[in-house]
N, CA, C and O of each residue as an XYZ file, in Angstrom:
408
protein
N     -73.538    -28.590     75.208
C     -72.579    -28.064     75.953
C     -72.747    -26.920     76.473
O     -73.443    -26.169     75.790
N     -72.273    -26.409     77.665
C     -72.099    -24.834     77.849
C     -71.103    -24.265     77.917
O     -70.014    -24.829     78.016
N     -71.309    -22.732     77.868
C     -71.012    -21.518     77.248
C     -69.812    -21.362     78.582
O     -70.038    -22.151     79.499
N     -68.928    -20.703     78.727
C     -67.857    -20.030     79.770
C     -68.542    -19.333     80.607
O     -68.157    -19.348     81.776
N     -69.219    -18.880     80.406
C     -70.591    -18.507     81.245
C     -71.298    -18.936     82.723
O     -72.432    -19.413     82.680
N     -70.592    -18.756     84.098
C     -70.808    -19.885     85.021
C     -70.570    -19.050     86.544
O     -69.442    -18.608     86.765
N     -71.487    -18.884     87.409
C     -71.587    -18.585     88.620
C     -72.512    -18.751     89.687
O     -73.063    -19.850     89.752
N     -72.791    -17.910     90.516
C     -73.889    -18.612     91.221
C     -75.360    -16.846     91.387
O     -75.317    -15.617     91.339
N     -76.464    -18.034     91.597
C     -77.326    -16.826     92.036
C     -77.829    -16.709     93.756
O     -78.204    -17.667     94.432
N     -77.725    -15.367     94.194
C     -77.526    -15.340     95.491
C     -79.141    -16.020     95.855
O     -80.138    -15.838     95.157
N     -79.088    -16.724     96.958
C     -80.553    -17.499     97.371
C     -81.828    -17.430     96.510
O     -82.948    -16.929     96.604
N     -80.904    -18.409     95.339
C     -82.091    -19.404     94.574
C     -82.543    -20.315     95.130
O     -83.755    -20.374     94.921
N     -82.208    -21.039     95.715
C     -82.038    -22.592     96.425
C     -83.715    -22.936     96.662
O     -83.949    -23.707     97.594
N     -84.782    -22.466     95.956
C     -86.310    -22.882     95.902
C     -86.620    -22.949     97.418
O     -87.204    -23.930     97.878
N     -86.203    -21.829     98.258
C     -86.618    -21.475     99.523
C     -85.836    -21.991    100.363
O     -85.847    -21.620    101.537
N     -84.971    -22.991     99.889
C     -84.050    -23.599    100.498
C     -82.873    -22.524    101.412
O     -82.159    -22.801    102.376
N     -83.015    -21.415    100.758
C     -81.453    -20.640    101.458
C     -80.256    -20.607    100.538
O     -80.555    -21.353     99.605
N     -79.423    -20.267    100.400
C     -77.820    -20.236     99.636
C     -78.074    -20.051     98.632
O     -79.074    -19.542     98.126
N     -76.627    -20.701     97.971
C     -76.960    -19.930     96.722
C     -77.294    -21.467     95.491
O     -77.399    -22.679     95.680
N     -77.339    -20.926     94.743
C     -77.382    -21.905     93.306
C     -76.552    -21.725     92.007
O     -76.742    -20.736     91.300
N     -75.509    -22.799     91.643
C     -74.713    -22.776     91.045
C     -75.375    -23.007     89.510
O     -76.071    -23.986     89.240
N     -75.015    -21.855     88.478
C     -75.386    -21.677     87.390
C     -74.366    -22.114     86.023
O     -73.186    -21.777     86.122
N     -74.752    -22.777     84.888
C     -74.016    -22.381     84.125
C     -74.713    -22.596     83.113
O     -75.363    -23.599     82.818
N     -74.511    -21.201     82.325
C     -75.450    -21.224     81.061
C     -75.208    -22.143     79.405
O     -74.364    -22.137     78.508
N     -76.132    -22.657     79.617
C     -75.913    -23.183     78.414
C     -75.365    -22.735     76.878
O     -75.595    -21.637     76.370
N     -74.838    -23.477     76.450
C     -74.506    -22.384     74.739
C     -75.426    -21.820     74.121
O     -75.377    -20.647     73.751
N     -76.530    -22.718     73.905
C     -78.077    -22.017     73.220
C     -78.919    -21.108     73.924
O     -79.599    -21.598     74.825
N     -78.996    -20.143     73.749
C     -80.102    -19.418     75.061
C     -81.075    -20.170     74.677
O     -81.356    -20.923     75.610
N     -81.951    -20.414     73.482
C     -83.516    -20.824     73.348
C     -83.511    -21.829     74.422
O     -84.559    -21.826     75.068
N     -82.635    -22.684     74.796
C     -82.914    -23.897     75.641
C     -82.277    -23.453     77.478
O     -81.653    -24.195     78.236
N     -82.602    -22.421     77.652
C     -82.182    -21.752     78.839
C     -83.599    -22.130     79.598
O     -84.718    -22.163     79.084
N     -83.257    -22.386     80.876
C     -84.122    -22.244     81.862
C     -84.530    -21.005     82.706
O     -83.851    -19.979     82.658
N     -85.437    -21.087     83.338
C     -85.706    -19.629     84.006
C     -84.690    -19.373     85.182
O     -84.675    -18.332     85.838
N     -84.117    -20.095     85.312
C     -82.601    -19.886     86.762
C     -81.277    -19.321     85.748
O     -80.639    -18.317     86.063
N     -80.979    -20.115     84.512
C     -79.991    -19.399     83.651
C     -80.565    -17.842     82.953
O     -79.878    -16.946     82.462
N     -82.038    -17.908     83.114
C     -82.627    -16.524     82.278
C     -81.920    -15.723     83.174
O     -80.932    -15.073     82.833
N     -82.558    -15.743     84.742
C     -82.527    -15.283     85.849
C     -80.642    -14.645     86.038
O     -80.321    -13.479     86.271
N     -79.822    -15.665     85.872
C     -78.363    -15.462     85.938
C     -77.768    -14.562     84.913
O     -76.881    -13.845     85.376
N     -78.095    -14.352     83.229
C     -77.948    -14.040     82.380
C     -78.161    -12.947     82.621
O     -77.254    -12.191     82.272
N     -79.367    -12.289     83.293
C     -79.824    -11.094     83.091
C     -79.153    -10.266     84.801
O     -79.352     -9.064     84.978
N     -78.702    -10.775     85.446
C     -77.745    -10.653     86.682
C     -76.411    -10.259     85.983
O     -76.115     -9.064     85.974
N     -75.710    -11.025     85.486
C     -74.414    -11.136     84.525
C     -74.343     -9.567     83.927
O     -73.631     -8.584     84.132
N     -75.355     -9.857     83.171
C     -74.867     -8.591     81.766
C     -75.521     -7.368     82.723
O     -75.502     -6.285     82.138
N     -76.108     -7.324     84.109
C     -76.029     -6.037     84.531
C     -76.517     -5.914     85.978
O     -77.667     -5.522     86.179
N     -75.491     -6.309     87.270
C     -76.028     -6.161     88.116
C     -77.381     -5.365     88.732
O     -78.244     -5.724     89.533
N     -77.196     -4.325     88.110
C     -78.399     -3.090     88.698
C     -79.859     -3.815     88.108
O     -80.845     -3.984     88.826
N     -79.800     -4.138     86.907
C     -81.332     -4.630     86.264
C     -81.459     -5.875     86.811
O     -82.642     -6.133     87.030
N     -80.525     -6.954     87.191
C     -80.916     -8.080     87.443
C     -80.944     -7.612     88.774
O     -82.019     -8.204     88.865
N     -80.834     -7.254     89.584
C     -81.657     -7.093     91.019
C     -83.020     -6.408     91.413
O     -83.851     -6.488     92.318
N     -82.748     -5.482     89.912
C     -84.093     -5.287     90.179
C     -85.774     -5.866     89.225
O     -86.958     -5.538     89.146
N     -84.787     -6.922     88.660
C     -86.069     -7.138     87.336
C     -85.676     -8.906     87.557
O     -86.545     -9.611     87.044
N     -84.647     -9.618     88.154
C     -84.597    -10.867     88.161
C     -86.213    -11.495     88.837
O     -86.800    -12.294     88.107
N     -86.661    -11.250     89.738
C     -87.480    -11.996     90.830
C     -88.535    -12.106     89.515
O     -88.817    -13.226     89.087
N     -89.182    -10.733     88.813
C     -90.090    -10.840     88.111
C     -89.732    -11.771     86.978
O     -90.588    -12.591     86.648
N     -88.496    -11.749     86.293
C     -88.606    -12.923     84.993
C     -88.967    -14.169     85.908
O     -89.625    -15.048     85.352
N     -88.688    -14.324     86.988
C     -88.245    -15.568     87.549
C     -90.205    -16.491     88.007
O     -90.794    -17.555     87.820
N     -90.472    -14.843     88.804
C     -92.026    -15.407     88.875
C     -92.789    -15.945     87.581
O     -93.413    -17.003     87.499
N     -92.540    -14.660     86.254
C     -93.291    -15.272     85.509
C     -92.995    -16.734     84.493
O     -93.750    -17.361     83.750
N     -91.756    -16.892     84.802
C     -91.133    -18.139     84.426
C     -90.400    -18.124     82.979
O     -90.390    -18.911     82.032
N     -89.642    -16.561     83.301
C     -89.105    -16.684     81.702
C     -88.055    -17.506     81.428
O     -87.146    -17.504     82.259
N     -87.918    -18.410     80.201
C     -87.000    -19.509     79.969
C     -86.703    -18.759     78.575
O     -87.372    -17.833     78.116
N     -85.810    -19.221     78.120
C     -84.824    -18.936     77.451
C     -85.871    -18.807     75.890
O     -86.062    -17.758     75.276
N     -86.293    -19.839     75.612
C     -86.924    -18.923     74.445
C     -88.403    -17.977     74.425
O     -88.940    -17.325     73.528
N     -88.681    -18.179     75.519
C     -89.517    -16.540     75.956
C     -88.549    -15.647     75.911
O     -88.879    -14.703     75.194
N     -87.464    -15.533     76.381
C     -86.668    -14.611     76.520
C     -86.384    -14.212     74.936
O     -86.424    -13.001     74.718
N     -86.208    -14.745     74.230
C     -85.807    -14.438     72.630
C     -86.586    -13.789     72.199
O     -86.176    -12.926     71.423
N     -88.468    -13.876     72.533
C     -89.434    -12.991     71.513
C     -89.661    -11.912     72.974
O     -90.383    -10.999     72.573
N     -89.440    -11.761     73.956
C     -89.964    -10.861     74.574
C     -89.564     -9.646     73.989
O     -88.427     -9.469     73.550
N     -90.650     -8.622     73.963
C     -91.405     -7.467     73.667
C     -90.939     -6.317     74.353
O     -90.294     -6.539     75.378
N     -91.149     -4.962     73.967
C     -90.738     -3.866     74.643
C     -92.383     -3.917     75.789
O     -92.186     -3.789     76.997
N     -93.595     -4.068     75.382
C     -94.806     -4.044     75.558
C     -94.917     -5.534     76.974
O     -95.594     -5.498     78.002
N     -94.140     -6.500     76.563
C     -94.146     -7.815     77.573
C     -92.784     -7.282     78.910
O     -92.783     -7.517     80.119
N     -92.051     -6.735     78.304
C     -91.301     -6.008     79.140
C     -92.160     -4.789     80.637
O     -92.051     -4.632     81.854
N     -92.843     -4.303     79.646
C     -92.993     -3.081     80.686
C     -94.888     -3.673     81.426
O     -95.303     -3.309     82.527
N     -95.570     -4.467     80.586
C     -96.899     -5.014     81.227
C     -97.043     -6.073     82.166
O     -97.804     -6.193     83.126
N     -95.886     -7.052     81.553
C     -95.873     -8.416     82.521
C     -94.925     -8.675     83.322
O     -95.007     -9.446     84.279
N     -93.883     -7.998     82.959
C     -92.506     -7.895     83.592
C     -92.214     -6.599     84.665
O     -91.165     -6.570     85.309
N     -93.012     -5.773     84.763
C     -93.089     -4.454     85.438
C     -91.447     -3.980     85.303
O     -90.695     -3.771     86.255
N     -91.172     -3.890     84.123
C     -90.116     -2.636     84.019
C     -90.676     -1.430     83.267
O     -90.631     -1.306     82.043
N     -91.134     -0.678     84.002
C     -91.442      0.752     83.622
C     -90.673      1.619     82.878
O     -90.988      2.330     81.923
N     -89.546      1.453     83.482
C     -88.393      2.961     83.024
C     -88.120      2.178     81.483
O     -87.704      1.060     81.179
N     -88.477      3.108     80.869
C     -88.209      2.653     78.975
C     -86.284      2.782     78.674
O     -85.948      2.155     77.669
N     -85.256      3.407     79.326
C     -84.215      3.074     79.141
C     -83.815      1.493     79.654
O     -83.085      0.715     79.039
N     -84.434      1.264     80.829
C     -84.126     -0.254     81.478
C     -84.743     -1.189     80.237
O     -84.255     -2.295     80.005
N     -85.578     -0.787     79.653
C     -86.173     -1.820     78.775
C     -85.412     -2.029     77.405
O     -85.490     -3.074     76.759
N     -84.590     -0.808     76.990
C     -83.968     -0.589     75.846
C     -82.790     -1.526     76.189
O     -82.374     -2.314     75.340
N     -82.140     -1.437     77.666
C     -80.942     -1.828     77.637
C     -81.287     -3.409     77.387
O     -80.780     -4.082     76.490
N     -82.347     -3.928     78.445
C     -82.280     -5.457     78.647
C     -82.777     -5.792     77.082
O     -82.136     -6.786     76.742
N     -83.547     -5.422     76.126
C     -83.941     -5.455     74.722
C     -82.370     -5.427     73.921
O     -82.133     -6.468     73.307
N     -81.628     -4.699     73.881
C     -80.314     -4.347     73.412
C     -79.478     -5.919     73.998
O     -78.589     -6.395     73.291
N     -79.792     -6.460     75.036
C     -79.136     -7.632     75.082
C     -79.428     -8.827     74.377
O     -78.686     -9.523     73.685
N     -81.007     -8.994     74.753
C     -81.636     -9.777     74.231
C     -81.228     -9.765     72.320
O     -81.205    -10.847     71.734
N     -81.057     -8.992     71.865
C     -80.561     -8.379     70.372
C     -79.523     -9.486     70.325
O     -79.588    -10.484     69.607
N     -78.213     -9.075     71.486
C     -77.167     -9.520     71.613
C     -76.971    -10.818     71.034
O     -76.511    -11.227     69.968
N     -77.664    -11.555     72.493
C     -78.148    -13.058     71.919
C     -78.627    -13.695     70.812
O     -78.307    -14.806     70.390
N     -79.439    -12.895     70.358
C     -79.830    -13.415     69.206
C     -78.542    -13.589     68.140
O     -78.118    -14.600     67.580
N     -78.137    -12.337     68.091
C     -76.998    -12.760     66.808
C     -76.064    -13.225     67.236
O     -75.109    -12.917     66.523
N     -75.746    -13.905     68.145
C     -74.984    -15.066     68.582
C     -74.940    -15.962     68.208
O     -74.022    -16.682     67.814
N     -76.826    -16.125     68.340
C     -77.626    -17.374     67.902
C     -77.254    -17.853     66.349
O     -77.020    -18.982     65.918
N     -77.294    -16.418     65.598
C     -76.942    -16.880     64.323
C     -75.355    -17.544     64.129
O     -74.930    -17.970     63.056
N     -74.816    -17.531     65.041
C     -73.173    -18.053     64.391
C     -73.369    -19.791     64.546
O     -72.549    -20.531     64.004
N     -74.344    -20.259     65.206
C     -74.348    -21.219     65.375
C     -74.749    -22.248     63.885
O     -74.784    -23.475     63.973
């Protein structure tokens, strides 16, 4: 089952141009990298525009997303701004809390 969150990610056509329609699965643990990128953009257009590329390049899927640390964000994903890291980790924590409802 998918969640009610859906939309498109601009330019996500694997080099083909255009938009890619993404519907997030109900359990973020099973998201692929496109779903993770969409989620980041949906949570914050600003953060998404800055970091979606890094998340995609590193192949961050849902299982990896749920295990990201402050150090991972800084060293591997290039999120140097501490407040940006806090915001991303805050949103990841909310995802984890929602998982507990399953």
